[in-house]
PDB file of C-alpha atoms in Angstrom:
ATOM      1  CA  MET A 171       8.528  -4.051 -36.536  1.00  0.00           C
ATOM      2  CA  ARG A 172       8.384  -4.567 -32.685  1.00  0.00           C
ATOM      3  CA  ALA A 173       9.213  -7.935 -31.456  1.00  0.00           C
ATOM      4  CA  PRO A 174       6.302 -10.056 -30.012  1.00  0.00           C
ATOM      5  CA  HIS A 175       6.102  -9.504 -26.254  1.00  0.00           C
ATOM      6  CA  ARG A 176       5.086 -12.193 -24.029  1.00  0.00           C
ATOM      7  CA  LEU A 177       4.443 -10.522 -20.414  1.00  0.00           C
ATOM      8  CA  TRP A 178       1.843 -12.411 -20.103  1.00  0.00           C
ATOM      9  CA  ALA A 179       3.822 -15.528 -19.294  1.00  0.00           C
ATOM     10  CA  LEU A 180       4.911 -13.846 -16.277  1.00  0.00           C
ATOM     11  CA  GLY A 181       2.098 -15.562 -14.185  1.00  0.00           C
ATOM     12  CA  ALA A 182       4.288 -19.011 -15.015  1.00  0.00           C
ATOM     13  CA  LEU A 183       7.009 -17.601 -12.951  1.00  0.00           C
ATOM     14  CA  LEU A 184       5.279 -16.776 -10.045  1.00  0.00           C
ATOM     15  CA  GLY A 185       2.871 -19.717 -10.340  1.00  0.00           C
ATOM     16  CA  THR A 186      -0.159 -18.450 -10.813  1.00  0.00           C
ATOM     17  CA  GLY A 187      -1.932 -17.617 -14.036  1.00  0.00           C
ATOM     18  CA  CYS A 188      -2.257 -14.111 -15.059  1.00  0.00           C
ATOM     19  CA  GLY A 189      -5.897 -14.460 -14.722  1.00  0.00           C
ATOM     20  CA  GLY A 190      -6.021 -15.922 -11.156  1.00  0.00           C
ATOM     21  CA  HIS A 191      -5.694 -14.626  -7.971  1.00  0.00           C
ATOM     22  CA  ALA A 192      -2.575 -15.672  -6.000  1.00  0.00           C
ATOM     23  CA  GLY A 193      -3.617 -15.065  -2.076  1.00  0.00           C
ATOM     24  CA  SER A 194      -1.018 -13.615   0.307  1.00  0.00           C
ATOM     25  CA  THR A 195       0.284 -15.861   3.042  1.00  0.00           C
ATOM     26  CA  THR A 196       1.744 -12.881   4.901  1.00  0.00           C
ATOM     27  CA  PRO A 197      -0.661 -11.508   7.791  1.00  0.00           C
ATOM     28  CA  HIS A 198      -2.251  -7.934   7.001  1.00  0.00           C
ATOM     29  CA  VAL A 199      -1.011  -5.282   9.061  1.00  0.00           C
ATOM     30  CA  ALA A 200      -3.739  -2.490   8.775  1.00  0.00           C
ATOM     31  CA  THR A 201      -2.975   1.301   9.156  1.00  0.00           C
ATOM     32  CA  SER A 202      -4.386   3.567  11.540  1.00  0.00           C
ATOM     33  CA  GLY A 203      -6.955   4.818   8.681  1.00  0.00           C
ATOM     34  CA  CYS A 204      -9.065   1.932   9.101  1.00  0.00           C
ATOM     35  CA  GLY A 205     -12.261   2.693   9.959  1.00  0.00           C
ATOM     36  CA  SER A 206     -12.263   6.369   8.707  1.00  0.00           C
ATOM     37  CA  ALA A 207     -15.114   7.076   6.516  1.00  0.00           C
ATOM     38  CA  ALA A 208     -14.084   7.817   2.947  1.00  0.00           C
ATOM     39  CA  THR A 209     -15.934   7.461  -0.728  1.00  0.00           C
ATOM     40  CA  GLY A 210     -13.986   5.884  -3.517  1.00  0.00           C
ATOM     41  CA  ASP A 211     -15.278   6.200  -7.031  1.00  0.00           C
ATOM     42  CA  GLY A 212     -12.529   4.898  -9.111  1.00  0.00           C
ATOM     43  CA  MET A 213     -11.202   8.496 -10.302  1.00  0.00           C
ATOM     44  CA  PHE A 214      -7.983  10.414  -9.220  1.00  0.00           C
ATOM     45  CA  ALA A 215      -8.110  13.256  -6.733  1.00  0.00           C
ATOM     46  CA  ALA A 216      -5.959  15.827  -6.399  1.00  0.00           C
ATOM     47  CA  GLU A 217      -4.502  16.404  -3.022  1.00  0.00           C
ATOM     48  CA  THR A 218      -1.859  18.734  -1.716  1.00  0.00           C
ATOM     49  CA  LEU A 219       0.913  18.442   1.207  1.00  0.00           C
ATOM     50  CA  ARG A 220       1.257  21.562   3.216  1.00  0.00           C
ATOM     51  CA  GLY A 221       0.328  23.821  -0.063  1.00  0.00           C
ATOM     52  CA  GLU A 222       4.097  22.331  -1.658  1.00  0.00           C
ATOM     53  CA  ARG A 223       4.057  19.422  -3.158  1.00  0.00           C
ATOM     54  CA  SER A 224       0.898  17.664  -4.939  1.00  0.00           C
ATOM     55  CA  TYR A 225       0.133  14.063  -5.871  1.00  0.00           C
ATOM     56  CA  HIS A 226      -3.134  12.286  -6.969  1.00  0.00           C
ATOM     57  CA  VAL A 227      -5.271   9.444  -4.899  1.00  0.00           C
ATOM     58  CA  ARG A 228      -7.328   6.668  -6.288  1.00  0.00           C
ATOM     59  CA  LEU A 229      -9.519   4.825  -4.186  1.00  0.00           C
ATOM     60  CA  PRO A 230     -11.317   1.800  -5.353  1.00  0.00           C
ATOM     61  CA  ARG A 231     -14.865   2.086  -6.374  1.00  0.00           C
ATOM     62  CA  ASP A 232     -17.059   1.002  -3.263  1.00  0.00           C
ATOM     63  CA  TYR A 233     -14.233   1.467  -0.968  1.00  0.00           C
ATOM     64  CA  ASP A 234     -14.498  -0.493   1.971  1.00  0.00           C
ATOM     65  CA  PRO A 235     -12.768   1.454   5.363  1.00  0.00           C
ATOM     66  CA  SER A 236     -13.000  -2.041   7.029  1.00  0.00           C
ATOM     67  CA  ARG A 237     -10.681  -3.536   4.792  1.00  0.00           C
ATOM     68  CA  ALA A 238      -6.665  -3.410   4.432  1.00  0.00           C
ATOM     69  CA  TYR A 239      -5.969  -2.332   0.692  1.00  0.00           C
ATOM     70  CA  ALA A 240      -2.254  -3.007  -1.168  1.00  0.00           C
ATOM     71  CA  LEU A 241      -1.007   0.513  -2.046  1.00  0.00           C
ATOM     72  CA  ILE A 242       1.008   1.396  -5.312  1.00  0.00           C
ATOM     73  CA  PHE A 243       2.875   4.485  -5.954  1.00  0.00           C
ATOM     74  CA  ARG A 244       3.410   5.239  -9.615  1.00  0.00           C
ATOM     75  CA  PHE A 245       6.241   7.209 -10.417  1.00  0.00           C
ATOM     76  CA  HIS A 246       6.160   9.197 -13.982  1.00  0.00           C
ATOM     77  CA  GLY A 247       9.220   9.796 -16.212  1.00  0.00           C
ATOM     78  CA  TYR A 248      10.737  13.237 -17.226  1.00  0.00           C
ATOM     79  CA  GLY A 249       8.322  15.745 -18.352  1.00  0.00           C
ATOM     80  CA  GLY A 250       4.987  13.874 -17.051  1.00  0.00           C
ATOM     81  CA  ASP A 251       3.130  14.262 -13.893  1.00  0.00           C
ATOM     82  CA  GLY A 252       1.062  12.276 -11.232  1.00  0.00           C
ATOM     83  CA  LEU A 253      -1.464  11.406 -14.206  1.00  0.00           C
ATOM     84  CA  SER A 254       0.671  10.426 -16.906  1.00  0.00           C
ATOM     85  CA  ALA A 255      -0.852   7.678 -19.375  1.00  0.00           C
ATOM     86  CA  GLY A 256       1.091   4.124 -19.548  1.00  0.00           C
ATOM     87  CA  LEU A 257       1.584   3.621 -15.832  1.00  0.00           C
ATOM     88  CA  GLY A 258      -2.182   2.345 -15.567  1.00  0.00           C
ATOM     89  CA  ILE A 259      -1.811  -0.148 -13.027  1.00  0.00           C
ATOM     90  CA  GLU A 260      -5.058   1.001 -11.764  1.00  0.00           C
ATOM     91  CA  GLY A 261      -6.842  -0.722 -14.585  1.00  0.00           C
ATOM     92  CA  PRO A 262      -5.484  -4.507 -13.672  1.00  0.00           C
ATOM     93  CA  ALA A 263      -5.575  -3.794  -9.940  1.00  0.00           C
ATOM     94  CA  GLY A 264      -9.233  -2.770 -10.265  1.00  0.00           C
ATOM     95  CA  ASP A 265     -11.114  -2.412  -6.817  1.00  0.00           C
ATOM     96  CA  ASP A 266      -8.091  -4.243  -5.015  1.00  0.00           C
ATOM     97  CA  ALA A 267      -5.420  -1.301  -4.490  1.00  0.00           C
ATOM     98  CA  ILE A 268      -5.068   2.428  -3.293  1.00  0.00           C
ATOM     99  CA  ILE A 269      -2.931   4.173  -6.390  1.00  0.00           C
ATOM    100  CA  VAL A 270      -1.174   7.077  -5.705  1.00  0.00           C
ATOM    101  CA  GLY A 271       0.498   9.446  -8.479  1.00  0.00           C
ATOM    102  CA  PRO A 272       2.933  11.648  -7.425  1.00  0.00           C
ATOM    103  CA  ASP A 273       3.893  15.129  -9.000  1.00  0.00           C
ATOM    104  CA  GLY A 274       7.619  15.064  -9.264  1.00  0.00           C
ATOM    105  CA  LEU A 275       9.396  18.417  -8.668  1.00  0.00           C
ATOM    106  CA  ASP A 276      10.137  20.500 -11.676  1.00  0.00           C
ATOM    107  CA  ARG A 277       7.927  17.390 -13.753  1.00  0.00           C
ATOM    108  CA  GLY A 278      11.367  15.057 -13.071  1.00  0.00           C
ATOM    109  CA  TRP A 279      12.763  13.186 -10.063  1.00  0.00           C
ATOM    110  CA  SER A 280      16.375  14.175 -10.308  1.00  0.00           C
ATOM    111  CA  ALA A 281      19.203  13.287  -7.866  1.00  0.00           C
ATOM    112  CA  SER A 282      19.443  16.705  -6.923  1.00  0.00           C
ATOM    113  CA  SER A 283      16.048  16.694  -5.329  1.00  0.00           C
ATOM    114  CA  GLU A 284      16.571  13.304  -3.828  1.00  0.00           C
ATOM    115  CA  ALA A 285      16.304  14.446  -0.182  1.00  0.00           C
ATOM    116  CA  GLY A 286      13.256  16.467  -0.920  1.00  0.00           C
ATOM    117  CA  ASP A 287      11.666  13.370  -2.850  1.00  0.00           C
ATOM    118  CA  LEU A 288      12.463  11.185  -0.338  1.00  0.00           C
ATOM    119  CA  ALA A 289      10.732  13.451   2.342  1.00  0.00           C
ATOM    120  CA  PHE A 290       7.799  14.071  -0.093  1.00  0.00           C
ATOM    121  CA  PHE A 291       7.112  10.048  -0.339  1.00  0.00           C
ATOM    122  CA  ASP A 292       7.363   9.717   3.215  1.00  0.00           C
ATOM    123  CA  ALA A 293       4.653  12.322   3.902  1.00  0.00           C
ATOM    124  CA  MET A 294       2.628  11.012   1.199  1.00  0.00           C
ATOM    125  CA  TYR A 295       2.690   7.450   2.890  1.00  0.00           C
ATOM    126  CA  ASP A 296       2.327   9.046   6.295  1.00  0.00           C
ATOM    127  CA  ALA A 297      -1.232  11.171   4.606  1.00  0.00           C
ATOM    128  CA  VAL A 298      -2.471   8.203   3.022  1.00  0.00           C
ATOM    129  CA  THR A 299      -1.983   5.537   5.528  1.00  0.00           C
ATOM    130  CA  GLN A 300      -3.385   7.893   7.907  1.00  0.00           C
ATOM    131  CA  ARG A 301      -6.623   8.604   6.047  1.00  0.00           C
ATOM    132  CA  TYR A 302      -7.386   5.289   4.224  1.00  0.00           C
ATOM    133  CA  CYS A 303      -7.369   1.814   5.013  1.00  0.00           C
ATOM    134  CA  VAL A 304      -3.881  -0.006   3.957  1.00  0.00           C
ATOM    135  CA  ASP A 305      -2.081  -3.076   4.325  1.00  0.00           C
ATOM    136  CA  ARG A 306       1.286  -1.898   5.244  1.00  0.00           C
ATOM    137  CA  THR A 307       2.989  -5.348   4.308  1.00  0.00           C
ATOM    138  CA  ARG A 308       1.586  -4.636   0.592  1.00  0.00           C
ATOM    139  CA  VAL A 309       3.209  -0.976  -0.671  1.00  0.00           C
ATOM    140  CA  PHE A 310       4.793  -0.935  -3.877  1.00  0.00           C
ATOM    141  CA  ALA A 311       6.531   1.561  -6.025  1.00  0.00           C
ATOM    142  CA  TYR A 312       6.128   1.433  -9.869  1.00  0.00           C
ATOM    143  CA  GLY A 313       7.984   4.037 -12.188  1.00  0.00           C
ATOM    144  CA  PHE A 314       9.003   4.749 -15.795  1.00  0.00           C
ATOM    145  CA  SER A 315      12.733   6.094 -17.095  1.00  0.00           C
ATOM    146  CA  MET A 316      13.209   8.643 -14.303  1.00  0.00           C
ATOM    147  CA  GLY A 317      10.417   7.593 -12.176  1.00  0.00           C
ATOM    148  CA  GLY A 318      11.698   4.048 -12.518  1.00  0.00           C
ATOM    149  CA  GLY A 319      14.942   5.328 -11.207  1.00  0.00           C
ATOM    150  CA  PHE A 320      13.386   7.029  -8.049  1.00  0.00           C
ATOM    151  CA  SER A 321      11.549   3.510  -7.671  1.00  0.00           C
ATOM    152  CA  ASN A 322      14.986   1.417  -7.507  1.00  0.00           C
ATOM    153  CA  LEU A 323      16.116   3.915  -4.888  1.00  0.00           C
ATOM    154  CA  LEU A 324      13.205   3.593  -2.984  1.00  0.00           C
ATOM    155  CA  GLY A 325      13.990  -0.184  -2.647  1.00  0.00           C
ATOM    156  CA  CYS A 326      17.105   0.370  -0.670  1.00  0.00           C
ATOM    157  CA  ARG A 327      16.083   3.948   1.089  1.00  0.00           C
ATOM    158  CA  ARG A 328      12.837   2.740   2.058  1.00  0.00           C
ATOM    159  CA  ALA A 329      12.832  -0.861   2.142  1.00  0.00           C
ATOM    160  CA  GLU A 330      11.573  -1.071   5.615  1.00  0.00           C
ATOM    161  CA  THR A 331       8.072   0.373   3.810  1.00  0.00           C
ATOM    162  CA  LEU A 332       8.168  -1.200   0.620  1.00  0.00           C
ATOM    163  CA  ARG A 333       7.277  -4.873  -0.254  1.00  0.00           C
ATOM    164  CA  ALA A 334       8.627  -4.591  -3.836  1.00  0.00           C
ATOM    165  CA  THR A 335       9.465  -2.301  -6.741  1.00  0.00           C
ATOM    166  CA  ALA A 336       8.664  -2.106 -10.543  1.00  0.00           C
ATOM    167  CA  ALA A 337      10.740  -0.229 -13.079  1.00  0.00           C
ATOM    168  CA  ILE A 338      10.366   0.102 -16.779  1.00  0.00           C
ATOM    169  CA  ALA A 339      13.549   1.750 -18.414  1.00  0.00           C
ATOM    170  CA  GLY A 340      14.879   2.630 -14.757  1.00  0.00           C
ATOM    171  CA  PHE A 341      18.350   2.847 -13.603  1.00  0.00           C
ATOM    172  CA  ASP A 342      20.445   2.465 -10.699  1.00  0.00           C
ATOM    173  CA  ARG A 343      20.024   4.967  -7.684  1.00  0.00           C
ATOM    174  CA  GLY A 344      20.402   2.844  -4.846  1.00  0.00           C
ATOM    175  CA  THR A 345      23.621   3.802  -3.253  1.00  0.00           C
ATOM    176  CA  GLY A 346      24.869   2.931   0.543  1.00  0.00           C
ATOM    177  CA  ARG A 347      23.557   0.722   3.068  1.00  0.00           C
ATOM    178  CA  CYS A 348      19.930  -0.675   2.688  1.00  0.00           C
ATOM    179  CA  ALA A 349      17.789  -1.852   5.289  1.00  0.00           C
ATOM    180  CA  ARG A 350      16.870  -4.980   3.513  1.00  0.00           C
ATOM    181  CA  PRO A 351      15.998  -6.410   0.133  1.00  0.00           C
ATOM    182  CA  VAL A 352      12.807  -6.118  -1.294  1.00  0.00           C
ATOM    183  CA  ALA A 353      11.179  -8.178  -4.240  1.00  0.00           C
ATOM    184  CA  ALA A 354      11.858  -6.072  -7.657  1.00  0.00           C
ATOM    185  CA  TRP A 355      10.761  -6.353 -11.175  1.00  0.00           C
ATOM    186  CA  PHE A 356      12.375  -4.642 -14.087  1.00  0.00           C
ATOM    187  CA  GLN A 357      11.770  -4.321 -17.898  1.00  0.00           C
ATOM    188  CA  HIS A 358      14.046  -2.966 -20.196  1.00  0.00           C
ATOM    189  CA  ASP A 359      14.328  -2.713 -24.162  1.00  0.00           C
ATOM    190  CA  GLN A 360      17.724  -3.671 -25.718  1.00  0.00           C
ATOM    191  CA  ASP A 361      17.172  -0.645 -28.158  1.00  0.00           C
ATOM    192  CA  ASP A 362      16.662   1.819 -25.431  1.00  0.00           C
ATOM    193  CA  ASP A 363      18.813   5.025 -26.602  1.00  0.00           C
ATOM    194  CA  ALA A 364      17.777   7.173 -23.608  1.00  0.00           C
ATOM    195  CA  VAL A 365      18.524   4.639 -20.733  1.00  0.00           C
ATOM    196  CA  PRO A 366      20.890   2.099 -22.097  1.00  0.00           C
ATOM    197  CA  LEU A 367      20.171  -1.415 -21.021  1.00  0.00           C
ATOM    198  CA  ALA A 368      23.467  -1.541 -19.107  1.00  0.00           C
ATOM    199  CA  GLN A 369      21.938   1.089 -16.334  1.00  0.00           C
ATOM    200  CA  GLY A 370      18.553  -1.032 -16.264  1.00  0.00           C
ATOM    201  CA  ALA A 371      20.847  -4.119 -15.734  1.00  0.00           C
ATOM    202  CA  ALA A 372      23.218  -2.486 -13.118  1.00  0.00           C
ATOM    203  CA  ALA A 373      20.072  -1.895 -11.074  1.00  0.00           C
ATOM    204  CA  ARG A 374      19.064  -5.475 -11.238  1.00  0.00           C
ATOM    205  CA  ASP A 375      22.357  -6.328 -10.270  1.00  0.00           C
ATOM    206  CA  ARG A 376      22.368  -4.685  -7.024  1.00  0.00           C
ATOM    207  CA  VAL A 377      19.255  -6.160  -6.174  1.00  0.00           C
ATOM    208  CA  LEU A 378      20.061  -9.525  -6.620  1.00  0.00           C
ATOM    209  CA  GLU A 379      23.564  -9.142  -4.713  1.00  0.00           C
ATOM    210  CA  ARG A 380      21.452  -7.369  -1.797  1.00  0.00           C
ATOM    211  CA  ALA A 381      18.884 -10.509  -1.874  1.00  0.00           C
ATOM    212  CA  HIS A 382      21.713 -13.138  -2.120  1.00  0.00           C
ATOM    213  CA  CYS A 383      20.382 -14.112  -5.520  1.00  0.00           C
ATOM    214  CA  SER A 384      22.062 -17.054  -7.621  1.00  0.00           C
ATOM    215  CA  THR A 385      22.808 -16.760 -11.151  1.00  0.00           C
ATOM    216  CA  ARG A 386      20.232 -19.722 -12.189  1.00  0.00           C
ATOM    217  CA  THR A 387      17.044 -18.435 -13.540  1.00  0.00           C
ATOM    218  CA  THR A 388      13.613 -19.946 -14.901  1.00  0.00           C
ATOM    219  CA  SER A 389      11.969 -18.411 -18.086  1.00  0.00           C
ATOM    220  CA  ALA A 390       8.774 -17.733 -19.394  1.00  0.00           C
ATOM    221  CA  GLY A 391       8.689 -15.245 -22.598  1.00  0.00           C
ATOM    222  CA  SER A 392      10.993 -12.295 -22.374  1.00  0.00           C
ATOM    223  CA  CYS A 393      11.297 -12.681 -18.758  1.00  0.00           C
ATOM    224  CA  VAL A 394      13.339 -14.490 -15.936  1.00  0.00           C
ATOM    225  CA  ARG A 395      13.020 -15.158 -12.604  1.00  0.00           C
ATOM    226  CA  TYR A 396      16.217 -15.415 -10.496  1.00  0.00           C
ATOM    227  CA  GLN A 397      16.642 -18.347  -8.083  1.00  0.00           C
ATOM    228  CA  GLY A 398      18.159 -18.893  -4.791  1.00  0.00           C
ATOM    229  CA  CYS A 399      17.083 -15.471  -3.239  1.00  0.00           C
ATOM    230  CA  ASP A 400      16.830 -14.524   0.135  1.00  0.00           C
ATOM    231  CA  PRO A 401      13.168 -16.242   1.510  1.00  0.00           C
ATOM    232  CA  GLY A 402      10.179 -13.841   0.007  1.00  0.00           C
ATOM    233  CA  ILE A 403      12.039 -12.012  -2.352  1.00  0.00           C
ATOM    234  CA  ALA A 404      11.444 -12.722  -5.837  1.00  0.00           C
ATOM    235  CA  VAL A 405      13.556 -10.689  -8.834  1.00  0.00           C
ATOM    236  CA  VAL A 406      12.245 -10.867 -12.558  1.00  0.00           C
ATOM    237  CA  TRP A 407      14.122  -9.207 -15.328  1.00  0.00           C
ATOM    238  CA  CYS A 408      12.170  -8.869 -18.719  1.00  0.00           C
ATOM    239  CA  GLU A 409      14.428  -7.858 -21.601  1.00  0.00           C
ATOM    240  CA  THR A 410      12.769  -7.301 -24.815  1.00  0.00           C
ATOM    241  CA  SER A 411      13.685  -5.580 -28.365  1.00  0.00           C
ATOM    242  CA  GLY A 412      12.320  -2.981 -30.750  1.00  0.00           C
ATOM    243  CA  ARG A 413      10.379  -0.890 -28.281  1.00  0.00           C
ATOM    244  CA  GLY A 414      13.609   1.467 -27.524  1.00  0.00           C
ATOM    245  CA  HIS A 415      12.159   3.913 -24.576  1.00  0.00           C
ATOM    246  CA  ASP A 416       8.827   3.067 -23.878  1.00  0.00           C
ATOM    247  CA  ILE A 417       6.738   2.837 -21.039  1.00  0.00           C
ATOM    248  CA  ALA A 418       4.896  -0.668 -22.238  1.00  0.00           C
ATOM    249  CA  GLY A 419       1.718   0.759 -21.873  1.00  0.00           C
ATOM    250  CA  ASP A 420      -0.042  -2.146 -23.380  1.00  0.00           C
ATOM    251  CA  THR A 421       1.567  -5.002 -21.245  1.00  0.00           C
ATOM    252  CA  ALA A 422       3.558  -3.859 -18.156  1.00  0.00           C
ATOM    253  CA  PRO A 423       0.691  -2.946 -16.208  1.00  0.00           C
ATOM    254  CA  GLN A 424      -0.780  -6.068 -16.224  1.00  0.00           C
ATOM    255  CA  ALA A 425       2.541  -8.021 -15.636  1.00  0.00           C
ATOM    256  CA  VAL A 426       3.433  -5.851 -12.657  1.00  0.00           C
ATOM    257  CA  TRP A 427       0.050  -5.931 -10.910  1.00  0.00           C
ATOM    258  CA  ASP A 428       0.509  -9.761 -11.335  1.00  0.00           C
ATOM    259  CA  PHE A 429       3.857  -9.616  -9.849  1.00  0.00           C
ATOM    260  CA  PHE A 430       2.709  -7.466  -7.129  1.00  0.00           C
ATOM    261  CA  ARG A 431      -0.208  -9.799  -6.109  1.00  0.00           C
ATOM    262  CA  ALA A 432       1.722 -12.969  -6.247  1.00  0.00           C
ATOM    263  CA  LEU A 433       4.188 -12.152  -3.642  1.00  0.00           C
ATOM    264  CA  PRO A 434       3.690 -14.154  -0.305  1.00  0.00           C
TER     265      PRO A 434
END
């Protein structure tokens, strides 16, 4: 039997209820795509970069080209694609974010294709921000398993672009110097036999070190939030049991969106 999950309690850690809206105190920085005509219907549309790499973009229904939206990249696990189920943050985000679902090379995000995947991320970011109205201060990466590992890597290698990352059953891929710390949310299951808990904890510990967090935490449900981090940086760790290597599509999308939107 699966252990009870109370990720809804994450709102208590962030100072906002899951049903409320936490307003950002950071001024919006709009992209060049603001003002360009575009139509959104809440569905994903396929896009291709130079005929090589593919991704899917979901604009909010009644997309407003004069409004700067949050931008969320969601990275699938091995064997999936940009439309794979489970990372459905577009549900809780509703009409408040532009969602990009990239297709991994050979259906994954391998260390062997790291340079190409980083270039792919850069190209997607450029294409989306040039075409659509995005708030540059509200760009996020969210992934599962291999996609979680890649999201963790982006949190280091593309820290100048991202405000925060979230990883389900991810692992540490952040090596070398990082431009700056970014906020980070993690969920890992004690019974994960594909990506052991220690690998997710290693990714968390690297972020804690970069952000100069203390060992003090506050807790709510299965999640803890670390104290004493650099200004504006939140780090949340959610440790579950009984799920195994599971994408947690029933709880994580809402918890991740609550984390993202509550950031200052």
